[in-house]
Amino acid sequence: MNEGNEKIPKLVQGNLTGTRTRGQRFAKIEYANDIRGTLKRLLSYFARERAVVFAMIGVVVFGTVCGIYAPSLQSRAVDIIAKEKHGNLGSSLIAMIFVYLCYSVSGLFQRLLSARLGQSVVKQMREELFGKFVDLPIRYMDTHSHGDVMSRMTNDIENISTTVSQSLPSFCSGVLTIVGTMVVMIWYCWQLALLSLITVVLTLIATKILSGQVRKFSRKRQMLLGQLNGTVEEMVSGYATIIAYNRQKITTEEFCETANALTKAGIRTDIFSGVMGPIMNAIGNTGFVIIAVFGGYFSLKGMISVGVISAFIVYAKQFSRPINEIAQIYGQLQTAVAGAERVFRVLDEKNEDMDGESFVRAVHAGQEQASVEFRDVSFSYESGKPVIKDFSLAVPAGKKIALVGATGSGKTTIVNLLMRFYEIDSGEILINGRDIRTIARDDLRKHMAIVLQDTVLFSDTVRNNLRYGREGASEEEIERAVEMSYCAEMIHHLPQGYDTVLEGAGATISQGQRQLLAIARAFVADPEILILDEATSNVDTRTEKAIQTAMQKIMQGRTSIVIAHRLSTIRDSDLIVVMDHGETVESGTHEDLLKKQGKYYELYMTQYSGFAI
């Protein structure tokens, strides 16, 4: 299955076997710049939680009103003490305490509601994103780093969650507080209010300068984090290879290089985000000085009372506090928007086309076997660089056809095209005379089974792994498949038999045992078309013999396509097709091809030189 010389062979294999190519973690990650559009899409998720949204808005408005009204009560109490106004001081103090208490309680409810809203929105996004991933074309997964895909599902979603549950409510409350406070300040003394706006201008200038840097480095940090996840994923999946080739130092250096770049981007992001607070505090303190100087002057002129000056000091702090908070959370908002852009970019990808007729209709109802035919098929992963060239092959129903050839000859690509992982550029692929492009992809694949060189099992029970291709299989069918696949004894010796959970996707059992389970799974699926791709290349001779025997049984009466490097495994094939650079160079039975002494003869003699034919 190592089509190493094809243009994107390893990417295709990553789809079938779970392997990846090293360069993919450095794949270019694009970012959208439509902040308004991104925010609009985010709001659509809030619309699904209207009750919580309205409740939180009500709490935020109530708390804001309390926060704005409380300093007015304080002003009245000060004026009563200064005898500038008449009234009951005790009543004013009680009212002030009650309003501040309501303000505190509303803050508590605001946090509770925002946490619930944040988790609900993130749950929707996470479910949509995961559902999107399983519906994406194979090409998308083959051309995007696994680490980057995981980063979108975890880091980006968590950034959105943090923003919705923490930053966004504070942002909304802050905006309302700023507006409400400014209105009250203008009502009390518009001259002093306008002088206080000097600090607002300074705040806006500082925010504009710093926020641009925050956004720049937060995006870079997200990109580098995706690359770092890709590096770690490759290290874990390829750990044995790294150790075997003594690449620990180089791998560590590559990781540290990316980690250092991530650290620098993170430091710069945190610096620009962090300096916003101190700068805003300095601007706020300047505002206090302005109020003290000019407020005292206006008081001497009889324009305002001492209580109003007291209220203005509170309002100035109350005015600057949300500005400071907004400035500080701006970086978080930018990070969340960048993450949302990345998530929406995936959601906007085109799903794999599943339209078409049912497989049963397409191959004629009641027909147990299926013939396969390739007619002048050409295909390229990159335009202008064909991997398959005018390939033609007829596979009669119930027959066994073998594809052989050097690495990179296009064998695995033929399988990918038959499974409709990719669409052909030209020609036709027919099943019982019907073009497979007219058959729905999901229905087509239900009637095929594939056994790969690198077996893919899942962290689930043995029984569920065997039922993976056909969930409705009965216990009798599973046991029969296990017996025919020669893995009954192996399952019997497992701790809980069929109920044993394969930890680490089967990491605790041998490669040969995993291969036998894969064959049993194909038995259970009971497909019309069977594909065997280097199914015995990673096992010892004794296990290979058992697997070959099992494969002979499963192939009986089925249309089978076998890809093999070990030519001994396909000697009994009804037809052997020799491929080279995406083209058929020879075809015939084992004996006929040996007599021709062509390409197949060379391959055979290379493997068995010195042995009797």
Coordinates of C-alpha atoms in Angstrom, one line a residue:
M1 CA 0.0 0.0 0.0
N2 CA 3.0 2.3 -0.1
E3 CA 2.3 4.3 -3.3
G4 CA 5.3 6.4 -2.4
N5 CA 6.0 7.8 -5.9
E6 CA 2.5 9.0 -6.6
K7 CA 1.9 12.7 -6.4
I8 CA -0.2 12.6 -3.1
P9 CA 0.0 8.9 -2.3
K10 CA 0.8 9.2 1.4
L11 CA -2.0 11.7 1.9
V12 CA -4.4 9.1 0.4
Q13 CA -2.9 6.4 2.7
G14 CA -3.4 8.7 5.7
N15 CA -7.1 8.3 4.9
L16 CA -7.0 4.6 4.9
T17 CA -4.3 3.8 7.5
G18 CA -4.1 6.8 9.7
T19 CA -0.6 7.8 8.7
R20 CA 0.4 11.3 7.8
T21 CA 3.2 13.1 6.0
R22 CA 5.6 15.3 7.8
G23 CA 5.1 18.4 5.8
Q24 CA 1.3 18.6 6.4
R25 CA 1.7 20.2 9.8
F26 CA 3.1 23.2 8.0
A27 CA 0.1 23.5 5.7
K28 CA -1.0 27.1 5.2
I29 CA -3.9 28.1 7.4
E30 CA -6.0 30.9 6.0
Y31 CA -8.0 33.3 8.1
A32 CA -11.0 35.4 7.2
N33 CA -11.1 39.1 7.9
D34 CA -14.8 39.6 7.9
I35 CA -15.2 40.4 11.6
R36 CA -18.8 41.8 11.2
G37 CA -19.9 38.7 9.3
T38 CA -18.3 36.4 11.9
L39 CA -20.0 38.2 14.7
K40 CA -23.3 38.0 12.8
R41 CA -23.0 34.3 12.5
L42 CA -22.1 34.0 16.2
L43 CA -25.3 35.8 17.0
S44 CA -27.3 33.2 15.2
Y45 CA -26.3 30.7 17.8
F46 CA -27.5 33.0 20.6
A47 CA -30.9 33.2 18.8
R48 CA -31.4 29.5 19.6
E49 CA -31.1 30.3 23.3
R50 CA -33.5 33.2 23.4
A51 CA -34.8 32.6 26.9
V52 CA -31.4 32.7 28.4
V53 CA -30.3 35.6 26.3
F54 CA -33.3 37.7 27.3
A55 CA -32.9 36.8 31.0
M56 CA -29.3 37.8 30.9
I57 CA -30.0 41.0 29.1
G58 CA -32.6 41.8 31.7
V59 CA -30.2 41.1 34.5
V60 CA -27.4 43.2 32.8
V61 CA -29.8 46.2 32.3
F62 CA -31.1 45.9 35.9
G63 CA -27.6 45.7 37.3
T64 CA -26.4 48.6 35.2
V65 CA -29.3 50.8 36.3
C66 CA -28.5 50.0 40.0
G67 CA -24.8 50.8 39.4
I68 CA -25.7 54.1 37.8
Y69 CA -28.4 55.1 40.4
A70 CA -26.3 54.3 43.5
P71 CA -23.8 57.3 43.2
S72 CA -26.8 59.6 42.9
L73 CA -28.0 58.4 46.3
Q74 CA -24.5 58.8 47.6
S75 CA -24.5 62.4 46.3
R76 CA -27.8 63.1 48.1
A77 CA -26.4 61.7 51.3
V78 CA -23.3 63.9 51.1
D79 CA -25.4 67.0 50.4
I80 CA -27.6 66.2 53.4
I81 CA -24.5 65.9 55.6
A82 CA -23.1 69.1 54.2
K83 CA -26.6 70.7 54.8
E84 CA -26.8 71.7 51.2
K85 CA -30.0 69.7 50.9
H86 CA -32.8 68.7 53.3
G87 CA -33.9 65.1 53.8
N88 CA -33.7 62.0 55.9
L89 CA -30.1 60.8 56.0
G90 CA -31.1 57.3 57.3
S91 CA -33.5 56.7 54.5
S92 CA -30.9 57.8 51.9
L93 CA -28.3 55.4 53.4
I94 CA -30.7 52.5 53.5
A95 CA -31.8 53.1 49.9
M96 CA -28.1 53.3 48.9
I97 CA -27.3 50.0 50.7
F98 CA -30.3 48.3 49.1
V99 CA -29.3 49.5 45.6
Y100 CA -25.7 48.4 46.0
L101 CA -27.0 45.0 47.2
C102 CA -29.2 44.6 44.2
Y103 CA -26.2 45.5 42.0
S104 CA -24.1 42.7 43.6
V105 CA -26.9 40.1 43.3
S106 CA -27.4 41.0 39.7
G107 CA -23.7 40.5 39.0
L108 CA -24.0 36.9 40.5
F109 CA -27.0 36.1 38.3
Q110 CA -25.2 37.6 35.3
R111 CA -22.3 35.2 35.8
L112 CA -24.6 32.2 36.2
L113 CA -26.7 33.0 33.1
S114 CA -23.6 33.8 31.0
A115 CA -22.0 30.5 32.0
R116 CA -25.0 28.6 30.9
L117 CA -25.3 30.6 27.7
G118 CA -21.7 30.1 26.9
Q119 CA -21.8 26.3 27.3
S120 CA -25.0 26.1 25.3
V121 CA -23.5 28.0 22.4
V122 CA -20.3 26.1 22.5
K123 CA -22.2 22.8 22.6
Q124 CA -24.0 23.8 19.4
M125 CA -20.8 24.8 17.7
R126 CA -18.9 21.7 18.8
E127 CA -21.6 19.4 17.6
E128 CA -21.9 21.2 14.2
L129 CA -18.1 21.2 13.8
F130 CA -17.8 17.4 14.6
G131 CA -20.7 16.6 12.3
K132 CA -19.1 18.7 9.6
F133 CA -15.8 16.8 9.9
V134 CA -17.4 13.4 9.4
D135 CA -19.1 14.8 6.3
L136 CA -16.1 16.4 4.6
P137 CA -14.5 15.0 1.5
I138 CA -11.5 12.7 2.0
R139 CA -9.4 15.3 0.2
Y140 CA -9.9 17.8 3.0
M141 CA -8.5 15.5 5.6
D142 CA -5.7 14.5 3.4
T143 CA -4.6 18.1 2.8
H144 CA -5.0 19.5 6.4
S145 CA -2.8 18.7 9.4
H146 CA -4.4 16.5 12.0
G147 CA -3.1 18.9 14.6
D148 CA -4.8 21.9 13.0
V149 CA -8.1 20.0 12.7
M150 CA -7.9 19.1 16.4
S151 CA -7.0 22.7 17.3
R152 CA -10.2 24.0 15.7
M153 CA -12.2 21.4 17.7
T154 CA -10.5 22.1 21.0
N155 CA -8.6 25.4 21.4
D156 CA -10.7 27.5 19.1
I157 CA -14.0 26.3 20.6
E158 CA -12.7 26.8 24.1
N159 CA -11.6 30.4 23.3
I160 CA -15.2 31.0 22.1
S161 CA -16.6 29.4 25.3
T162 CA -14.4 31.6 27.5
T163 CA -15.4 34.7 25.6
V164 CA -19.1 34.0 25.7
S165 CA -19.2 33.0 29.3
Q166 CA -16.9 35.7 30.7
S167 CA -15.8 38.5 28.3
L168 CA -19.0 39.1 26.3
P169 CA -21.3 39.8 29.3
S170 CA -18.7 42.2 30.8
F171 CA -18.4 43.8 27.4
C172 CA -22.2 44.4 27.2
S173 CA -22.5 45.6 30.8
G174 CA -19.5 47.9 30.2
V175 CA -21.0 49.5 27.1
L176 CA -24.4 50.1 28.9
T177 CA -22.5 51.5 32.0
I178 CA -20.5 53.9 29.8
V179 CA -23.6 55.2 28.0
G180 CA -25.7 55.5 31.2
T181 CA -23.0 57.1 33.2
M182 CA -22.3 59.7 30.5
V183 CA -26.0 60.6 30.4
V184 CA -26.2 61.1 34.2
M185 CA -22.9 63.1 34.2
I186 CA -24.2 65.4 31.5
W187 CA -27.5 65.9 33.4
Y188 CA -25.6 66.9 36.5
C189 CA -23.0 69.2 34.9
W190 CA -22.4 69.1 31.2
Q191 CA -19.3 71.2 31.4
L192 CA -17.6 68.8 33.8
A193 CA -18.8 65.8 31.8
L194 CA -17.2 67.2 28.6
L195 CA -13.9 67.7 30.4
S196 CA -14.1 64.1 31.5
L197 CA -14.3 63.1 27.8
I198 CA -10.7 64.0 27.4
T199 CA -9.9 60.6 29.0
V200 CA -12.2 58.9 26.6
V201 CA -10.3 60.3 23.6
L202 CA -7.0 59.2 25.1
T203 CA -8.5 55.7 25.8
L204 CA -9.7 55.3 22.3
I205 CA -6.3 56.3 20.8
A206 CA -4.5 53.8 23.1
T207 CA -7.0 51.1 22.4
K208 CA -6.7 51.4 18.6
I209 CA -2.9 51.2 18.7
L210 CA -2.6 48.3 21.1
S211 CA -5.6 46.3 19.7
G212 CA -4.1 46.1 16.3
Q213 CA -1.0 44.5 17.7
V214 CA -3.1 42.1 19.9
R215 CA -5.1 40.9 16.9
K216 CA -1.9 40.4 14.8
F217 CA -0.1 38.3 17.3
S218 CA -3.2 36.4 18.5
R219 CA -3.8 35.1 15.0
K220 CA -0.1 34.2 14.7
R221 CA -0.4 32.4 18.0
Q222 CA -3.4 30.4 16.9
M223 CA -1.6 29.3 13.7
L224 CA 1.5 28.3 15.5
L225 CA -0.6 26.4 18.1
G226 CA -2.1 24.3 15.2
Q227 CA 1.4 23.6 13.9
L228 CA 2.5 22.6 17.4
N229 CA -0.4 20.2 17.8
G230 CA 0.5 18.7 14.4
T231 CA 4.1 18.1 15.6
V232 CA 3.0 16.4 18.8
E233 CA 0.5 14.3 16.9
E234 CA 3.2 13.1 14.5
M235 CA 5.6 12.4 17.3
V236 CA 3.1 10.2 19.2
S237 CA 1.9 8.3 16.1
G238 CA 5.5 7.9 14.7
Y239 CA 7.3 7.4 18.0
A240 CA 8.8 4.0 17.2
T241 CA 10.2 5.4 13.9
I242 CA 11.7 8.4 15.6
I243 CA 13.5 6.2 18.1
A244 CA 14.6 3.7 15.5
Y245 CA 16.3 6.3 13.4
N246 CA 17.7 8.2 16.4
R247 CA 15.8 11.3 15.4
Q248 CA 15.0 12.3 19.0
K249 CA 17.3 15.3 19.0
I250 CA 16.1 16.6 15.6
T251 CA 12.5 16.1 16.5
T252 CA 13.0 17.9 19.7
E253 CA 14.7 20.8 17.9
E254 CA 11.8 21.0 15.4
F255 CA 9.3 21.1 18.3
C256 CA 11.4 23.7 20.2
E257 CA 11.6 25.8 17.1
T258 CA 7.8 25.9 16.7
A259 CA 7.4 26.2 20.5
N260 CA 9.8 29.2 20.6
A261 CA 7.9 30.9 17.9
L262 CA 4.6 30.2 19.7
T263 CA 6.1 31.5 22.9
K264 CA 7.3 34.8 21.3
A265 CA 3.9 35.3 19.7
G266 CA 2.2 34.5 23.0
I267 CA 4.5 36.9 24.9
R268 CA 3.8 39.7 22.5
T269 CA 0.1 39.1 22.6
D270 CA 0.1 39.1 26.4
I271 CA 2.3 42.2 26.6
F272 CA 0.1 44.2 24.3
S273 CA -3.0 42.9 26.1
G274 CA -1.4 43.4 29.5
V275 CA -0.2 47.0 29.1
M276 CA -3.8 48.1 28.3
G277 CA -4.7 47.9 32.0
P278 CA -1.9 50.1 33.3
I279 CA -2.3 52.6 30.5
M280 CA -6.1 52.8 31.1
N281 CA -5.5 53.2 34.9
A282 CA -3.1 56.1 34.2
I283 CA -5.6 57.8 32.0
G284 CA -8.3 57.2 34.6
N285 CA -6.2 58.8 37.3
T286 CA -5.8 61.8 35.0
G287 CA -9.6 62.0 34.9
F288 CA -9.8 62.2 38.7
V289 CA -7.4 65.1 38.7
I290 CA -9.5 66.9 36.1
I291 CA -12.7 66.4 38.1
A292 CA -11.1 67.5 41.4
V293 CA -9.7 70.7 39.9
F294 CA -12.6 71.8 37.8
G295 CA -15.2 70.4 40.1
G296 CA -13.8 72.4 42.9
Y297 CA -13.9 75.5 40.7
F298 CA -17.5 74.9 39.6
S299 CA -18.5 74.3 43.3
L300 CA -17.0 77.7 44.3
K301 CA -18.9 79.3 41.5
G302 CA -22.1 77.7 42.8
M303 CA -22.7 75.6 39.7
I304 CA -22.7 72.3 41.5
S305 CA -22.8 71.0 45.1
V306 CA -20.2 69.1 47.0
G307 CA -22.3 66.0 46.7
V308 CA -22.2 66.2 42.9
I309 CA -18.4 66.4 43.0
S310 CA -18.5 63.2 45.2
A311 CA -20.9 61.6 42.7
F312 CA -18.7 62.7 39.7
I313 CA -15.7 61.0 41.3
V314 CA -17.6 57.8 41.6
Y315 CA -19.0 58.2 38.1
A316 CA -15.6 58.9 36.7
K317 CA -14.3 55.7 38.2
Q318 CA -17.4 53.9 37.1
F319 CA -16.9 55.3 33.6
S320 CA -13.3 54.4 33.3
R321 CA -13.6 50.9 34.9
P322 CA -15.7 49.4 32.0
I323 CA -13.4 51.2 29.5
N324 CA -10.4 49.5 31.1
E325 CA -12.2 46.1 31.2
I326 CA -13.2 46.4 27.5
A327 CA -9.6 47.3 26.6
Q328 CA -8.4 44.3 28.6
I329 CA -10.8 41.8 27.1
Y330 CA -10.4 43.2 23.6
G331 CA -7.6 40.7 23.1
Q332 CA -9.8 37.9 24.2
L333 CA -12.5 39.0 21.9
Q334 CA -10.1 39.2 19.0
T335 CA -8.8 35.7 19.8
A336 CA -12.4 34.4 20.0
V337 CA -13.3 36.0 16.7
A338 CA -10.1 34.6 15.0
G339 CA -11.1 31.1 16.4
A340 CA -14.7 31.5 15.2
E341 CA -13.4 32.5 11.7
R342 CA -11.4 29.3 11.7
V343 CA -14.4 27.2 12.8
F344 CA -16.8 28.9 10.3
R345 CA -14.2 28.3 7.5
V346 CA -14.5 24.6 8.2
L347 CA -18.3 24.8 8.4
D348 CA -18.4 26.5 5.0
E349 CA -16.5 23.7 3.3
K350 CA -18.5 21.7 0.8
N351 CA -19.7 18.4 2.1
E352 CA -18.9 15.2 0.3
D353 CA -21.7 14.7 -2.3
M354 CA -23.9 11.8 -1.1
D355 CA -26.5 12.1 -3.8
G356 CA -27.3 9.3 -6.1
E357 CA -29.3 6.1 -6.5
S358 CA -29.2 3.2 -4.1
F359 CA -26.7 0.5 -4.7
V360 CA -29.3 -2.2 -4.9
R361 CA -31.2 -0.4 -7.7
A362 CA -27.9 0.4 -9.5
V363 CA -26.7 -3.2 -9.6
H364 CA -30.1 -4.7 -10.1
A365 CA -32.0 -6.1 -7.1
G366 CA -31.5 -9.7 -6.2
Q367 CA -28.0 -10.0 -7.8
E368 CA -25.6 -11.3 -5.1
Q369 CA -22.4 -10.5 -7.0
A370 CA -21.1 -7.4 -8.7
S371 CA -18.9 -7.0 -11.7
V372 CA -16.5 -4.0 -11.8
E373 CA -15.1 -2.3 -14.9
F374 CA -12.7 0.6 -15.3
R375 CA -13.0 2.2 -18.8
D376 CA -10.2 4.6 -19.8
V377 CA -9.9 6.1 -16.4
S378 CA -7.6 9.0 -15.8
F379 CA -7.0 10.8 -12.6
S380 CA -4.6 13.3 -11.0
Y381 CA -4.3 14.8 -7.5
E382 CA -2.8 17.9 -9.0
S383 CA -4.0 19.3 -12.3
G384 CA -1.7 18.5 -15.2
K385 CA 0.1 15.7 -13.3
P386 CA -1.8 12.5 -14.0
V387 CA -1.4 9.5 -11.6
I388 CA -3.7 7.2 -13.5
K389 CA -3.6 7.3 -17.3
D390 CA -6.3 5.6 -19.5
F391 CA -6.6 2.7 -17.1
S392 CA -9.0 -0.1 -18.2
L393 CA -9.8 -3.3 -16.3
A394 CA -12.8 -5.7 -16.3
V395 CA -13.4 -7.6 -13.0
P396 CA -16.0 -10.3 -13.7
A397 CA -18.5 -11.0 -10.9
G398 CA -17.2 -13.4 -8.3
K399 CA -13.6 -13.3 -9.6
K400 CA -10.4 -12.5 -7.9
I401 CA -8.2 -9.8 -9.6
A402 CA -4.7 -8.8 -8.4
L403 CA -3.0 -5.5 -8.9
V404 CA 0.8 -5.6 -8.7
G405 CA 3.6 -3.2 -9.5
A406 CA 6.3 -1.2 -8.0
T407 CA 5.7 1.3 -5.3
G408 CA 4.1 4.4 -6.8
S409 CA 2.5 2.6 -9.8
G410 CA -1.0 3.6 -8.8
K411 CA -2.5 0.5 -7.2
T412 CA -3.9 2.2 -4.1
T413 CA -5.2 5.1 -6.1
I414 CA -7.4 2.6 -8.1
V415 CA -8.9 1.5 -4.8
N416 CA -9.5 5.1 -3.7
L417 CA -11.3 5.8 -7.0
L418 CA -13.5 2.7 -6.7
M419 CA -14.5 3.7 -3.2
R420 CA -15.2 7.2 -4.5
F421 CA -12.8 8.8 -2.1
Y422 CA -11.9 10.9 -5.1
E423 CA -13.7 11.5 -8.4
I424 CA -12.0 10.5 -11.7
D425 CA -10.9 13.2 -14.2
S426 CA -12.2 11.2 -17.2
G427 CA -13.5 7.8 -18.1
E428 CA -15.9 5.6 -16.2
I429 CA -16.0 3.1 -13.3
L430 CA -18.9 0.7 -13.7
I431 CA -20.6 -1.8 -11.4
N432 CA -22.7 -4.2 -13.3
G433 CA -22.7 -1.7 -16.1
R434 CA -23.8 1.3 -14.0
D435 CA -21.5 4.3 -13.5
I436 CA -20.7 4.6 -9.8
R437 CA -21.1 8.3 -10.0
T438 CA -24.8 7.7 -10.2
I439 CA -24.7 5.7 -6.9
A440 CA -24.8 7.4 -3.6
R441 CA -21.4 7.3 -1.9
D442 CA -22.7 6.0 1.5
D443 CA -24.8 3.3 -0.1
L444 CA -22.0 2.2 -2.4
R445 CA -19.6 1.8 0.5
K446 CA -22.0 -0.3 2.5
H447 CA -21.6 -3.0 -0.1
M448 CA -17.8 -2.9 0.0
A449 CA -15.3 -4.1 2.6
I450 CA -11.6 -3.3 2.8
V451 CA -8.8 -4.9 4.7
L452 CA -5.7 -2.8 4.9
Q453 CA -2.0 -3.2 5.5
D454 CA -2.2 -1.1 8.6
T455 CA -5.3 -2.3 10.3
V456 CA -7.6 0.4 11.8
L457 CA -9.4 -0.8 15.0
F458 CA -11.3 1.4 17.4
S459 CA -11.2 1.8 21.2
D460 CA -14.3 -0.3 21.8
T461 CA -15.2 -3.9 22.5
V462 CA -14.2 -6.6 20.1
R463 CA -17.9 -7.3 19.3
N464 CA -18.5 -3.7 18.3
N465 CA -15.3 -3.6 16.2
L466 CA -16.6 -6.7 14.3
R467 CA -20.0 -5.1 13.8
Y468 CA -18.5 -1.9 12.5
G469 CA -19.3 -2.6 8.9
R470 CA -22.8 -4.0 9.6
E471 CA -24.4 -3.0 12.9
G472 CA -27.3 -5.4 12.6
A473 CA -25.2 -8.5 12.4
S474 CA -26.4 -11.3 14.7
E475 CA -24.3 -13.2 17.2
E476 CA -24.4 -16.3 15.1
E477 CA -23.0 -14.3 12.1
I478 CA -20.3 -12.8 14.2
E479 CA -19.2 -16.2 15.6
R480 CA -19.3 -17.7 12.1
A481 CA -17.1 -14.9 10.8
V482 CA -14.7 -15.4 13.7
E483 CA -14.4 -19.1 13.1
M484 CA -13.7 -18.6 9.4
S485 CA -11.1 -16.0 10.1
Y486 CA -9.2 -18.2 12.5
C487 CA -9.4 -15.7 15.4
A488 CA -11.8 -17.6 17.7
E489 CA -9.0 -18.9 19.9
M490 CA -7.4 -15.5 20.1
I491 CA -10.7 -13.9 21.2
H492 CA -11.3 -16.8 23.7
H493 CA -8.0 -15.9 25.4
L494 CA -8.9 -12.2 25.8
P495 CA -9.9 -11.2 29.4
Q496 CA -13.6 -10.7 28.6
G497 CA -13.8 -12.4 25.2
Y498 CA -16.0 -10.5 22.8
D499 CA -16.6 -7.8 25.5
T500 CA -12.9 -7.0 25.9
V501 CA -12.3 -3.3 25.2
L502 CA -9.4 -2.8 22.7
E503 CA -7.4 -0.1 24.6
G504 CA -5.5 2.2 22.3
A505 CA -7.3 0.9 19.2
G506 CA -5.8 -2.6 19.6
A507 CA -2.4 -1.6 20.8
T508 CA -2.3 -4.4 23.3
I509 CA -2.7 -7.2 20.7
S510 CA -0.3 -8.1 17.9
Q511 CA -0.4 -6.8 14.3
G512 CA -1.4 -10.3 13.1
Q513 CA -4.2 -10.5 15.6
R514 CA -5.5 -7.1 14.5
Q515 CA -5.3 -8.2 10.9
L516 CA -7.4 -11.3 11.6
L517 CA -10.0 -9.2 13.4
A518 CA -10.1 -6.9 10.3
I519 CA -10.7 -9.9 8.1
A520 CA -13.4 -11.1 10.5
R521 CA -14.9 -7.6 10.3
A522 CA -15.0 -7.9 6.5
F523 CA -16.7 -11.3 6.9
V524 CA -19.4 -9.8 9.1
A525 CA -19.9 -6.9 6.6
D526 CA -20.8 -9.5 3.9
P527 CA -19.9 -7.3 1.0
E528 CA -20.5 -7.8 -2.7
I529 CA -17.0 -6.3 -3.4
L530 CA -13.9 -7.1 -1.3
I531 CA -10.7 -5.1 -1.4
L532 CA -7.5 -6.4 0.2
D533 CA -4.7 -4.0 0.3
E534 CA -1.4 -5.5 1.4
A535 CA -3.2 -7.4 4.1
T536 CA -0.3 -9.7 5.0
S537 CA 2.7 -7.5 4.6
N538 CA 3.3 -6.7 8.3
V539 CA 3.0 -10.2 9.8
D540 CA 5.2 -13.3 10.2
T541 CA 5.1 -16.3 7.9
R542 CA 2.9 -18.5 10.2
T543 CA 0.4 -15.7 10.8
E544 CA 0.5 -14.9 7.0
K545 CA -0.5 -18.5 6.2
A546 CA -3.5 -18.3 8.6
I547 CA -4.5 -14.9 7.2
Q548 CA -4.2 -16.2 3.6
T549 CA -6.4 -19.1 4.4
A550 CA -8.9 -16.8 6.0
M551 CA -8.8 -14.5 3.0
Q552 CA -9.4 -17.4 0.6
K553 CA -12.6 -18.2 2.4
I554 CA -13.9 -14.7 2.5
M555 CA -13.1 -14.2 -1.2
Q556 CA -15.0 -17.3 -2.3
G557 CA -17.9 -16.2 -4.5
R558 CA -17.1 -12.5 -4.1
T559 CA -15.7 -10.0 -6.5
S560 CA -12.3 -9.3 -5.1
I561 CA -9.5 -6.9 -5.8
V562 CA -6.2 -7.7 -4.2
I563 CA -3.2 -5.3 -4.0
A564 CA 0.0 -7.2 -3.2
H565 CA 3.7 -6.8 -3.1
R566 CA 4.2 -10.5 -2.0
L567 CA 3.5 -12.2 -5.3
S568 CA 3.1 -15.6 -3.6
T569 CA -0.3 -14.4 -2.2
I570 CA -1.9 -13.8 -5.6
R571 CA -0.7 -16.8 -7.6
D572 CA -4.2 -18.3 -7.7
S573 CA -5.8 -15.0 -8.9
D574 CA -8.1 -15.2 -12.0
L575 CA -6.3 -12.3 -13.4
I576 CA -3.1 -10.4 -12.5
V577 CA -2.7 -6.8 -13.7
V578 CA 0.8 -5.4 -13.7
M579 CA 0.8 -1.6 -13.3
D580 CA 3.6 0.9 -13.9
H581 CA 3.2 4.7 -13.6
G582 CA -0.5 4.6 -13.6
E583 CA -0.9 2.4 -16.7
T584 CA -1.4 -1.3 -17.3
V585 CA 1.7 -2.9 -18.8
E586 CA 0.7 -6.6 -18.6
S587 CA -2.2 -8.8 -17.6
G588 CA -2.9 -12.5 -17.4
T589 CA -2.7 -15.5 -15.1
H590 CA 0.4 -16.2 -13.0
E591 CA 1.6 -18.9 -15.4
D592 CA 1.0 -16.8 -18.5
L593 CA 2.8 -13.8 -17.2
L594 CA 5.8 -15.9 -16.2
K595 CA 6.0 -17.3 -19.7
K596 CA 6.0 -13.8 -21.2
Q597 CA 9.1 -13.0 -19.1
G598 CA 8.1 -9.3 -18.9
K599 CA 7.6 -7.0 -16.0
Y600 CA 5.8 -9.5 -13.8
Y601 CA 8.6 -12.0 -14.4
E602 CA 11.1 -9.4 -13.3
L603 CA 9.2 -8.7 -10.2
Y604 CA 8.7 -12.3 -9.4
M605 CA 12.4 -13.2 -10.0
T606 CA 13.5 -10.3 -7.8
Q607 CA 11.5 -11.8 -4.9
Y608 CA 12.3 -15.4 -5.5
S609 CA 15.6 -15.5 -7.2
G610 CA 17.3 -18.8 -6.4
F611 CA 14.0 -20.6 -5.7
A612 CA 12.2 -23.0 -8.0
I613 CA 9.3 -21.5 -9.9

